[in-house]
PDB file of C-alpha atoms and ligand atoms in Angstrom:
ATOM      1  CA  MET Z  99       0.074  -0.061   0.062  1.00 84.00           C
ATOM      2  CA  GLU Z 100       1.997   3.015  -1.268  1.00 85.00           C
ATOM      3  CA  GLY Z 101       1.555   5.981   0.469  1.00 93.00           C
ATOM      4  CA  TRP Z 102       0.969   4.461   3.811  1.00 97.00           C
ATOM      5  CA  ARG Z 103       2.619   7.186   5.993  1.00 98.00           C
ATOM      6  CA  LEU Z 104       0.750  10.000   4.558  1.00 98.00           C
ATOM      7  CA  TYR Z 105      -2.843   7.710   5.652  1.00 98.00           C
ATOM      8  CA  ALA Z 106      -0.798   7.031   9.040  1.00 98.00           C
ATOM      9  CA  GLY Z 107       0.031  10.772   9.613  1.00 98.00           C
ATOM     10  CA  GLU Z 108      -3.556  11.868   8.745  1.00 98.00           C
ATOM     11  CA  MET Z 109      -5.074   9.176  11.114  1.00 98.00           C
ATOM     12  CA  VAL Z 110      -2.964  10.214  14.095  1.00 98.00           C
ATOM     13  CA  THR Z 111      -3.670  14.227  13.427  1.00 98.00           C
ATOM     14  CA  THR Z 112      -7.697  13.768  12.683  1.00 98.00           C
ATOM     15  CA  GLN Z 113      -8.608  10.868  14.764  1.00 98.00           C
ATOM     16  CA  ILE Z 114      -5.959  10.558  17.767  1.00 98.00           C
ATOM     17  CA  TYR Z 115      -4.267  14.412  18.532  1.00 98.00           C
ATOM     18  CA  SER Z 116      -7.474  16.312  17.739  1.00 98.00           C
ATOM     19  CA  ARG Z 117      -9.309  13.967  20.390  1.00 98.00           C
ATOM     20  CA  GLY Z 118      -6.785  15.299  23.066  1.00 97.00           C
ATOM     21  CA  ILE Z 119      -4.520  12.331  23.137  1.00 97.00           C
ATOM     22  CA  LEU Z 120      -0.754  14.581  23.227  1.00 96.00           C
ATOM     23  CA  ASN Z 121       1.773  12.050  23.718  1.00 95.00           C
ATOM     24  CA  THR Z 122       4.301  12.751  21.440  1.00 96.00           C
ATOM     25  CA  ASN Z 123       6.261   9.092  22.082  1.00 95.00           C
ATOM     26  CA  LEU Z 124       2.634   7.489  21.374  1.00 97.00           C
ATOM     27  CA  LEU Z 125       1.458   9.753  18.298  1.00 98.00           C
ATOM     28  CA  GLU Z 126       4.898   9.335  16.671  1.00 98.00           C
ATOM     29  CA  ALA Z 127       4.870   5.574  16.907  1.00 98.00           C
ATOM     30  CA  MET Z 128       1.434   5.572  15.559  1.00 98.00           C
ATOM     31  CA  LYS Z 129       2.961   7.258  12.607  1.00 98.00           C
ATOM     32  CA  ASN Z 130       5.606   4.869  12.144  1.00 98.00           C
ATOM     33  CA  ILE Z 131       3.600   1.872  12.109  1.00 98.00           C
ATOM     34  CA  PRO Z 132       2.148   0.529   8.777  1.00 98.00           C
ATOM     35  CA  ARG Z 133      -1.070  -0.423  10.123  1.00 98.00           C
ATOM     36  CA  HIS Z 134      -2.339  -2.145   6.912  1.00 98.00           C
ATOM     37  CA  MET Z 135       0.158  -5.057   7.261  1.00 98.00           C
ATOM     38  CA  PHE Z 136      -2.191  -6.096  10.395  1.00 98.00           C
ATOM     39  CA  VAL Z 137      -5.262  -6.294   8.371  1.00 98.00           C
ATOM     40  CA  PRO Z 138      -6.128  -9.067   5.750  1.00 97.00           C
ATOM     41  CA  LEU Z 139      -5.914  -7.729   1.964  1.00 97.00           C
ATOM     42  CA  GLU Z 140      -9.761  -7.439   1.622  1.00 97.00           C
ATOM     43  CA  TYR Z 141      -9.987  -4.961   4.096  1.00 97.00           C
ATOM     44  CA  GLN Z 142      -6.769  -2.910   3.639  1.00 96.00           C
ATOM     45  CA  ARG Z 143      -8.332  -0.131   2.391  1.00 96.00           C
ATOM     46  CA  LEU Z 144     -10.050   0.614   5.762  1.00 97.00           C
ATOM     47  CA  SER Z 145      -6.687   0.108   7.827  1.00 98.00           C
ATOM     48  CA  TYR Z 146      -6.451   3.462   8.443  1.00 98.00           C
ATOM     49  CA  SER Z 147      -9.936   4.480   8.833  1.00 98.00           C
ATOM     50  CA  ASP Z 148     -11.954   5.688  12.120  1.00 98.00           C
ATOM     51  CA  CYS Z 149     -13.279   2.309  13.128  1.00 97.00           C
ATOM     52  CA  ALA Z 150     -12.655  -1.312  14.415  1.00 97.00           C
ATOM     53  CA  VAL Z 151     -11.670  -3.387  11.007  1.00 97.00           C
ATOM     54  CA  PRO Z 152     -12.337  -7.113  10.539  1.00 97.00           C
ATOM     55  CA  ILE Z 153      -9.177  -9.433  10.580  1.00 97.00           C
ATOM     56  CA  GLY Z 154     -10.581 -12.833   9.954  1.00 95.00           C
ATOM     57  CA  LEU Z 155     -12.157 -15.446  12.367  1.00 95.00           C
ATOM     58  CA  ASP Z 156     -14.644 -13.173  13.735  1.00 94.00           C
ATOM     59  CA  GLN Z 157     -11.991 -10.562  15.470  1.00 96.00           C
ATOM     60  CA  THR Z 158     -11.356  -7.234  14.839  1.00 97.00           C
ATOM     61  CA  ILE Z 159      -8.094  -4.668  14.987  1.00 97.00           C
ATOM     62  CA  SER Z 160      -9.342  -2.291  17.656  1.00 97.00           C
ATOM     63  CA  GLN Z 161     -10.099   1.433  16.415  1.00 98.00           C
ATOM     64  CA  PRO Z 162      -6.999   3.580  16.212  1.00 98.00           C
ATOM     65  CA  TYR Z 163      -8.410   5.916  18.774  1.00 98.00           C
ATOM     66  CA  MET Z 164      -9.322   3.309  21.195  1.00 98.00           C
ATOM     67  CA  VAL Z 165      -5.701   1.684  20.689  1.00 98.00           C
ATOM     68  CA  ALA Z 166      -4.445   5.255  21.691  1.00 98.00           C
ATOM     69  CA  LYS Z 167      -6.548   5.940  24.605  1.00 98.00           C
ATOM     70  CA  MET Z 168      -5.480   2.522  26.056  1.00 98.00           C
ATOM     71  CA  THR Z 169      -1.955   2.766  25.717  1.00 98.00           C
ATOM     72  CA  ASP Z 170      -1.952   6.274  26.890  1.00 97.00           C
ATOM     73  CA  LEU Z 171      -4.144   4.991  30.072  1.00 97.00           C
ATOM     74  CA  LEU Z 172      -1.593   2.050  30.312  1.00 97.00           C
ATOM     75  CA  VAL Z 173       1.862   4.256  30.618  1.00 88.00           C
ATOM     76  CA  PRO Z 174       1.637   7.711  31.262  1.00 77.00           C
ATOM     77  CA  SER Z 175       5.642   7.928  31.111  1.00 79.00           C
ATOM     78  CA  PRO Z 176       7.011   4.668  29.776  1.00 78.00           C
ATOM     79  CA  GLU Z 177      10.702   3.692  29.938  1.00 84.00           C
ATOM     80  CA  GLU Z 178      12.885   1.910  27.912  1.00 85.00           C
ATOM     81  CA  GLY Z 179      12.066  -1.879  28.967  1.00 91.00           C
ATOM     82  CA  THR Z 180       8.880  -0.951  30.627  1.00 96.00           C
ATOM     83  CA  LYS Z 181       7.515  -4.753  30.598  1.00 97.00           C
ATOM     84  CA  ILE Z 182       3.839  -4.981  29.433  1.00 98.00           C
ATOM     85  CA  LEU Z 183       1.532  -7.871  29.081  1.00 98.00           C
ATOM     86  CA  GLU Z 184      -1.252  -7.778  26.626  1.00 98.00           C
ATOM     87  CA  ILE Z 185      -4.256 -10.129  26.318  1.00 98.00           C
ATOM     88  CA  GLY Z 186      -5.734 -10.412  23.436  1.00 98.00           C
ATOM     89  CA  THR Z 187      -3.316 -10.191  20.791  1.00 98.00           C
ATOM     90  CA  GLY Z 188      -5.280 -10.077  17.417  1.00 98.00           C
ATOM     91  CA  SER Z 189      -3.812  -8.542  14.658  1.00 98.00           C
ATOM     92  CA  GLY Z 190      -0.778  -7.575  16.452  1.00 98.00           C
ATOM     93  CA  TYR Z 191      -0.889  -4.191  16.146  1.00 98.00           C
ATOM     94  CA  GLN Z 192      -1.629  -2.869  19.699  1.00 98.00           C
ATOM     95  CA  ALA Z 193       1.783  -4.802  20.337  1.00 98.00           C
ATOM     96  CA  ALA Z 194       3.458  -3.210  17.865  1.00 98.00           C
ATOM     97  CA  VAL Z 195       2.500   0.199  19.340  1.00 98.00           C
ATOM     98  CA  LEU Z 196       4.011  -0.835  22.562  1.00 97.00           C
ATOM     99  CA  SER Z 197       7.076  -2.123  21.013  1.00 97.00           C
ATOM    100  CA  GLU Z 198       7.570   0.885  18.741  1.00 97.00           C
ATOM    101  CA  MET Z 199       7.603   3.021  22.281  1.00 96.00           C
ATOM    102  CA  GLY Z 200      10.652   1.096  23.588  1.00 95.00           C
ATOM    103  CA  MET Z 201       8.329  -1.293  25.863  1.00 96.00           C
ATOM    104  CA  VAL Z 202       9.000  -4.954  26.077  1.00 97.00           C
ATOM    105  CA  VAL Z 203       5.859  -6.878  25.176  1.00 98.00           C
ATOM    106  CA  ASN Z 204       4.466 -10.333  25.946  1.00 98.00           C
ATOM    107  CA  SER Z 205       0.883 -11.285  24.336  1.00 98.00           C
ATOM    108  CA  ILE Z 206      -1.473 -13.860  24.947  1.00 98.00           C
ATOM    109  CA  GLU Z 207      -3.950 -14.909  22.038  1.00 98.00           C
ATOM    110  CA  ARG Z 208      -6.176 -17.990  22.036  1.00 98.00           C
ATOM    111  CA  ILE Z 209      -6.987 -18.395  18.602  1.00 97.00           C
ATOM    112  CA  GLU Z 210      -3.536 -20.156  17.190  1.00 97.00           C
ATOM    113  CA  GLU Z 211      -3.982 -18.772  13.479  1.00 97.00           C
ATOM    114  CA  LEU Z 212      -4.316 -15.260  14.615  1.00 97.00           C
ATOM    115  CA  GLY Z 213      -1.275 -15.776  16.968  1.00 98.00           C
ATOM    116  CA  ILE Z 214       1.070 -17.214  14.171  1.00 98.00           C
ATOM    117  CA  ARG Z 215      -0.002 -14.470  11.750  1.00 98.00           C
ATOM    118  CA  ALA Z 216       0.946 -11.667  14.655  1.00 98.00           C
ATOM    119  CA  GLN Z 217       4.124 -13.243  15.338  1.00 98.00           C
ATOM    120  CA  LYS Z 218       4.881 -12.886  11.733  1.00 98.00           C
ATOM    121  CA  VAL Z 219       4.190  -9.400  10.884  1.00 98.00           C
ATOM    122  CA  LEU Z 220       5.972  -8.136  14.339  1.00 98.00           C
ATOM    123  CA  ARG Z 221       9.158 -10.190  13.296  1.00 98.00           C
ATOM    124  CA  GLU Z 222       8.893  -9.094   9.707  1.00 98.00           C
ATOM    125  CA  LEU Z 223       8.711  -5.210  11.080  1.00 98.00           C
ATOM    126  CA  GLY Z 224      11.610  -5.722  13.300  1.00 98.00           C
ATOM    127  CA  TYR Z 225       9.873  -6.122  16.574  1.00 98.00           C
ATOM    128  CA  SER Z 226      10.716  -8.631  19.471  1.00 98.00           C
ATOM    129  CA  ALA Z 227       7.269  -8.765  21.418  1.00 98.00           C
ATOM    130  CA  LYS Z 228       6.175 -12.270  22.286  1.00 98.00           C
ATOM    131  CA  VAL Z 229       2.922 -13.775  21.162  1.00 98.00           C
ATOM    132  CA  LEU Z 230       2.045 -16.844  23.351  1.00 98.00           C
ATOM    133  CA  VAL Z 231      -1.049 -18.888  22.238  1.00 98.00           C
ATOM    134  CA  SER Z 232      -3.259 -19.796  25.545  1.00 98.00           C
ATOM    135  CA  ASP Z 233      -5.802 -18.726  27.510  1.00 98.00           C
ATOM    136  CA  GLY Z 234      -4.911 -15.091  28.836  1.00 98.00           C
ATOM    137  CA  ARG Z 235      -7.091 -15.413  31.724  1.00 98.00           C
ATOM    138  CA  ASN Z 236      -4.295 -16.895  33.380  1.00 98.00           C
ATOM    139  CA  GLY Z 237      -1.580 -14.278  32.295  1.00 98.00           C
ATOM    140  CA  TYR Z 238       1.970 -15.332  31.922  1.00 98.00           C
ATOM    141  CA  GLU Z 239       3.851 -15.792  35.542  1.00 98.00           C
ATOM    142  CA  PRO Z 240       7.090 -16.764  33.871  1.00 98.00           C
ATOM    143  CA  ASP Z 241       8.170 -13.074  33.048  1.00 98.00           C
ATOM    144  CA  SER Z 242       6.329 -11.288  35.881  1.00 98.00           C
ATOM    145  CA  PRO Z 243       6.100  -8.678  37.056  1.00 98.00           C
ATOM    146  CA  TYR Z 244       4.650  -6.719  34.587  1.00 98.00           C
ATOM    147  CA  ASP Z 245       4.569  -2.863  34.694  1.00 97.00           C
ATOM    148  CA  GLY Z 246       1.243  -3.107  32.929  1.00 98.00           C
ATOM    149  CA  ILE Z 247      -1.493  -5.160  31.606  1.00 98.00           C
ATOM    150  CA  ILE Z 248      -3.677  -4.375  28.624  1.00 98.00           C
ATOM    151  CA  VAL Z 249      -6.696  -6.379  27.907  1.00 98.00           C
ATOM    152  CA  THR Z 250      -8.179  -5.461  24.418  1.00 98.00           C
ATOM    153  CA  ALA Z 251     -11.314  -8.229  24.991  1.00 98.00           C
ATOM    154  CA  ALA Z 252     -14.402  -7.332  26.764  1.00 98.00           C
ATOM    155  CA  SER Z 253     -14.297  -9.275  30.193  1.00 98.00           C
ATOM    156  CA  ASP Z 254     -16.705  -8.856  33.206  1.00 96.00           C
ATOM    157  CA  ARG Z 255     -14.282  -9.722  35.740  1.00 97.00           C
ATOM    158  CA  ILE Z 256     -10.583  -8.947  36.423  1.00 98.00           C
ATOM    159  CA  GLU Z 257      -8.587 -11.837  36.925  1.00 98.00           C
ATOM    160  CA  ASP Z 258      -6.703 -12.545  40.294  1.00 97.00           C
ATOM    161  CA  ALA Z 259      -4.102 -13.818  38.321  1.00 98.00           C
ATOM    162  CA  TRP Z 260      -3.494 -10.268  36.435  1.00 98.00           C
ATOM    163  CA  MET Z 261      -3.294  -8.361  39.470  1.00 97.00           C
ATOM    164  CA  ASN Z 262      -0.806 -11.270  41.103  1.00 97.00           C
ATOM    165  CA  GLN Z 263       1.278 -10.838  38.032  1.00 98.00           C
ATOM    166  CA  LEU Z 264       1.387  -7.030  38.519  1.00 98.00           C
ATOM    167  CA  ALA Z 265       4.081  -5.219  39.826  1.00 97.00           C
ATOM    168  CA  ASN Z 266       3.205  -3.118  42.449  1.00 96.00           C
ATOM    169  CA  GLY Z 267       2.317   0.782  41.456  1.00 95.00           C
ATOM    170  CA  GLY Z 268       1.456  -1.214  38.277  1.00 96.00           C
ATOM    171  CA  ARG Z 269      -1.410  -0.469  36.166  1.00 97.00           C
ATOM    172  CA  ILE Z 270      -4.123  -2.769  34.109  1.00 98.00           C
ATOM    173  CA  VAL Z 271      -6.292  -1.175  31.505  1.00 98.00           C
ATOM    174  CA  ILE Z 272      -9.416  -3.261  30.571  1.00 98.00           C
ATOM    175  CA  PRO Z 273     -12.614  -2.722  29.051  1.00 98.00           C
ATOM    176  CA  LEU Z 274     -14.850  -3.974  31.961  1.00 98.00           C
ATOM    177  CA  ARG Z 275     -18.630  -5.118  30.784  1.00 98.00           C
ATOM    178  CA  ILE Z 276     -20.981  -3.066  32.209  1.00 97.00           C
ATOM    179  CA  LYS Z 277     -24.201  -4.043  30.544  1.00 96.00           C
ATOM    180  CA  PRO Z 278     -24.635  -6.697  28.018  1.00 95.00           C
ATOM    181  CA  GLY Z 279     -22.998  -5.219  24.788  1.00 94.00           C
ATOM    182  CA  LEU Z 280     -21.638  -2.224  26.591  1.00 97.00           C
ATOM    183  CA  GLU Z 281     -17.745  -1.870  28.057  1.00 98.00           C
ATOM    184  CA  GLN Z 282     -16.274   0.826  29.958  1.00 98.00           C
ATOM    185  CA  LEU Z 283     -12.533   1.321  30.388  1.00 98.00           C
ATOM    186  CA  LEU Z 284     -11.152   0.892  33.562  1.00 98.00           C
ATOM    187  CA  VAL Z 285      -7.944   1.810  34.727  1.00 98.00           C
ATOM    188  CA  ARG Z 286      -6.826  -0.432  38.189  1.00 98.00           C
ATOM    189  CA  VAL Z 287      -3.498   0.693  39.973  1.00 97.00           C
ATOM    190  CA  LYS Z 288      -1.908  -1.818  42.021  1.00 97.00           C
ATOM    191  CA  ARG Z 289      -1.117  -0.171  45.320  1.00 96.00           C
ATOM    192  CA  GLY Z 290       0.129  -3.111  47.788  1.00 93.00           C
ATOM    193  CA  SER Z 291      -3.004  -5.358  48.647  1.00 90.00           C
ATOM    194  CA  GLN Z 292      -5.020  -2.255  47.962  1.00 95.00           C
ATOM    195  CA  CYS Z 293      -6.129  -1.084  44.397  1.00 96.00           C
ATOM    196  CA  GLN Z 294      -7.237   2.519  43.142  1.00 97.00           C
ATOM    197  CA  ASP Z 295      -9.703   2.231  40.037  1.00 98.00           C
ATOM    198  CA  THR Z 296     -10.308   5.274  37.550  1.00 98.00           C
ATOM    199  CA  TRP Z 297     -13.097   5.067  34.861  1.00 98.00           C
ATOM    200  CA  TYR Z 298     -12.912   6.546  31.293  1.00 97.00           C
ATOM    201  CA  ASP Z 299     -14.640   6.126  28.076  1.00 93.00           C
ATOM    202  CA  TYR Z 300     -17.358   3.714  27.116  1.00 96.00           C
ATOM    203  CA  CYS Z 301     -16.468   1.271  24.403  1.00 96.00           C
ATOM    204  CA  GLN Z 302     -17.317  -2.308  22.658  1.00 95.00           C
ATOM    205  CA  PHE Z 303     -14.957  -5.055  22.362  1.00 96.00           C
ATOM    206  CA  VAL Z 304     -15.097  -8.421  20.818  1.00 95.00           C
ATOM    207  CA  PRO Z 305     -15.381 -10.589  23.972  1.00 96.00           C
ATOM    208  CA  LEU Z 306     -13.007 -12.453  26.337  1.00 98.00           C
ATOM    209  CA  LEU Z 307     -13.320 -16.343  25.421  1.00 97.00           C
ATOM    210  CA  LYS Z 308     -12.232 -19.267  27.661  1.00 97.00           C
ATOM    211  CA  GLY Z 309      -9.817 -21.798  25.917  1.00 96.00           C
ATOM    212  CA  VAL Z 310      -7.424 -21.905  23.274  1.00 97.00           C
ATOM    213  CA  ILE Z 311      -8.431 -22.660  19.388  1.00 97.00           C
ATOM    214  CA  VAL Z 312      -5.754 -24.745  17.862  1.00 95.00           C
ATOM    215  CA  ASP Z 313      -5.523 -25.819  14.255  1.00 83.00           C
ATOM    216  CA  ASP Z 314      -6.474 -29.312  13.543  1.00 75.00           C
ATOM    217  CA  PRO Z 315      -4.141 -30.351  10.763  1.00 73.00           C
ATOM    218  CA  PHE Z 316      -6.584 -33.357   9.816  1.00 78.00           C
ATOM    219  CA  SER Z 317      -9.361 -31.404   9.634  1.00 66.00           C
TER     220      SER Z 317
HETATM  221  N1  SAH D 205      -5.389  -5.885  20.391  1.00 56.97           N
HETATM  222  C1  SAH D 205      -5.811  -6.098  19.292  1.00 56.97           C
HETATM  223  C2  SAH D 205      -7.300  -6.441  18.992  1.00 56.97           C
HETATM  224  C3  SAH D 205      -7.901  -7.531  20.022  1.00 56.97           C
HETATM  225  S1  SAH D 205      -9.144  -8.257  19.188  1.00 56.97           S
HETATM  226  C4  SAH D 205      -5.225  -5.741  17.989  1.00 56.97           C
HETATM  227  O1  SAH D 205      -4.432  -4.860  18.316  1.00 56.97           O
HETATM  228  O2  SAH D 205      -5.417  -5.785  16.854  1.00 56.97           O
HETATM  229  C5  SAH D 205      -9.233  -9.481  21.069  1.00 56.97           C
HETATM  230  C6  SAH D 205      -8.393 -10.662  20.674  1.00 56.97           C
HETATM  231  O3  SAH D 205      -8.550 -10.949  21.813  1.00 56.97           O
HETATM  232  C7  SAH D 205      -9.345 -11.604  19.722  1.00 56.97           C
HETATM  233  O4  SAH D 205      -8.182 -11.982  18.814  1.00 56.97           O
HETATM  234  C8  SAH D 205      -9.280 -12.785  20.597  1.00 56.97           C
HETATM  235  O5  SAH D 205      -9.396 -14.107  19.643  1.00 56.97           O
HETATM  236  C9  SAH D 205      -8.708 -12.927  21.822  1.00 56.97           C
HETATM  237  N2  SAH D 205      -9.021 -13.396  22.927  1.00 56.97           N
HETATM  238  C10 SAH D 205     -10.444 -13.468  23.569  1.00 56.97           C
HETATM  239  N3  SAH D 205     -10.212 -14.112  24.616  1.00 56.97           N
HETATM  240  C11 SAH D 205      -9.241 -14.450  24.653  1.00 56.97           C
HETATM  241  C12 SAH D 205      -8.651 -15.249  25.867  1.00 56.97           C
HETATM  242  N4  SAH D 205      -9.129 -15.773  26.827  1.00 56.97           N
HETATM  243  N5  SAH D 205      -7.201 -15.433  25.554  1.00 56.97           N
HETATM  244  C13 SAH D 205      -6.347 -14.693  24.559  1.00 56.97           C
HETATM  245  N6  SAH D 205      -6.812 -13.967  23.889  1.00 56.97           N
HETATM  246  C14 SAH D 205      -8.225 -14.046  23.918  1.00 56.97           C
END
C-alpha cells in the first residue's frame, strides 16, 4: 500500500491528536507503523479509518483511537524496557505500538492462527514482542511482574492472576462489561494489597472467551 505514511499521519492528526491525546512518543509511534500490514488484504483499504476492522475468525483490529487511548492510560510515562502483558493479540497492532514506544511486550492470543500471523508480522517489522498462544485469563507468570497489563477483549471480571502478576504501582487497563454489549474502560492501579480504580470512555470490544483454538491439521 503505497503512501501509507500519509494515511498514518492523517489518522494520527484527525482521529487521535484532535481528540486530546498529546503524548508525542505515542503519536510518533502510530505514525511510524504500517497499520495495513496487520489487516487482511481484502480490508486493507479500511486500515487507517476511524473504526475497528475485521481481521478474520470473527475478530477485529481495534479502532486507532481506542488503541491510542488505552496505551496512553496504560503507561503515562514509559521508560525503555517497561514490561507489558497484553491479553488478546488479535492482529498484533497494539503490541507493535507498545514495542515501537520501547516497551518489552508479551502478548497472549487464544486463536492459534491469529497468534502465528501476528507473530510473523511483528517479526517482519523488527519488533521483539513475544506472542503466546494460550488462554490469557491465566496471564503469563514466568515473565512477571509486569509494569502494565492491557486487556483488549471485553471481560466482566479482573482475574486474580492478572493482579498477582502486576508489579506494585503497575496498572491494568481493561474494557469491563457493565451491561450486555457495553463496556467501559477501567484503569486499576495496584497499591500493595489495595487498588485504585478510575473509569474512562464507554466502548465495545469482542468478548474474552475461554480456552484455546488450535488448528487441526487433519480437518
Ligand atoms: N489488540 C488487538 C485487538 C484484539 S481483538 C489488535 O491490536 O488487533 C481481541 C482478541 O482477543 C481476539 O483476537 C480474540 O481471539 C482474543 N481473545 C479473546 N479471549 C481471549 C483469551 N481468553 N485469551 C487470549 N486471547 C483472547
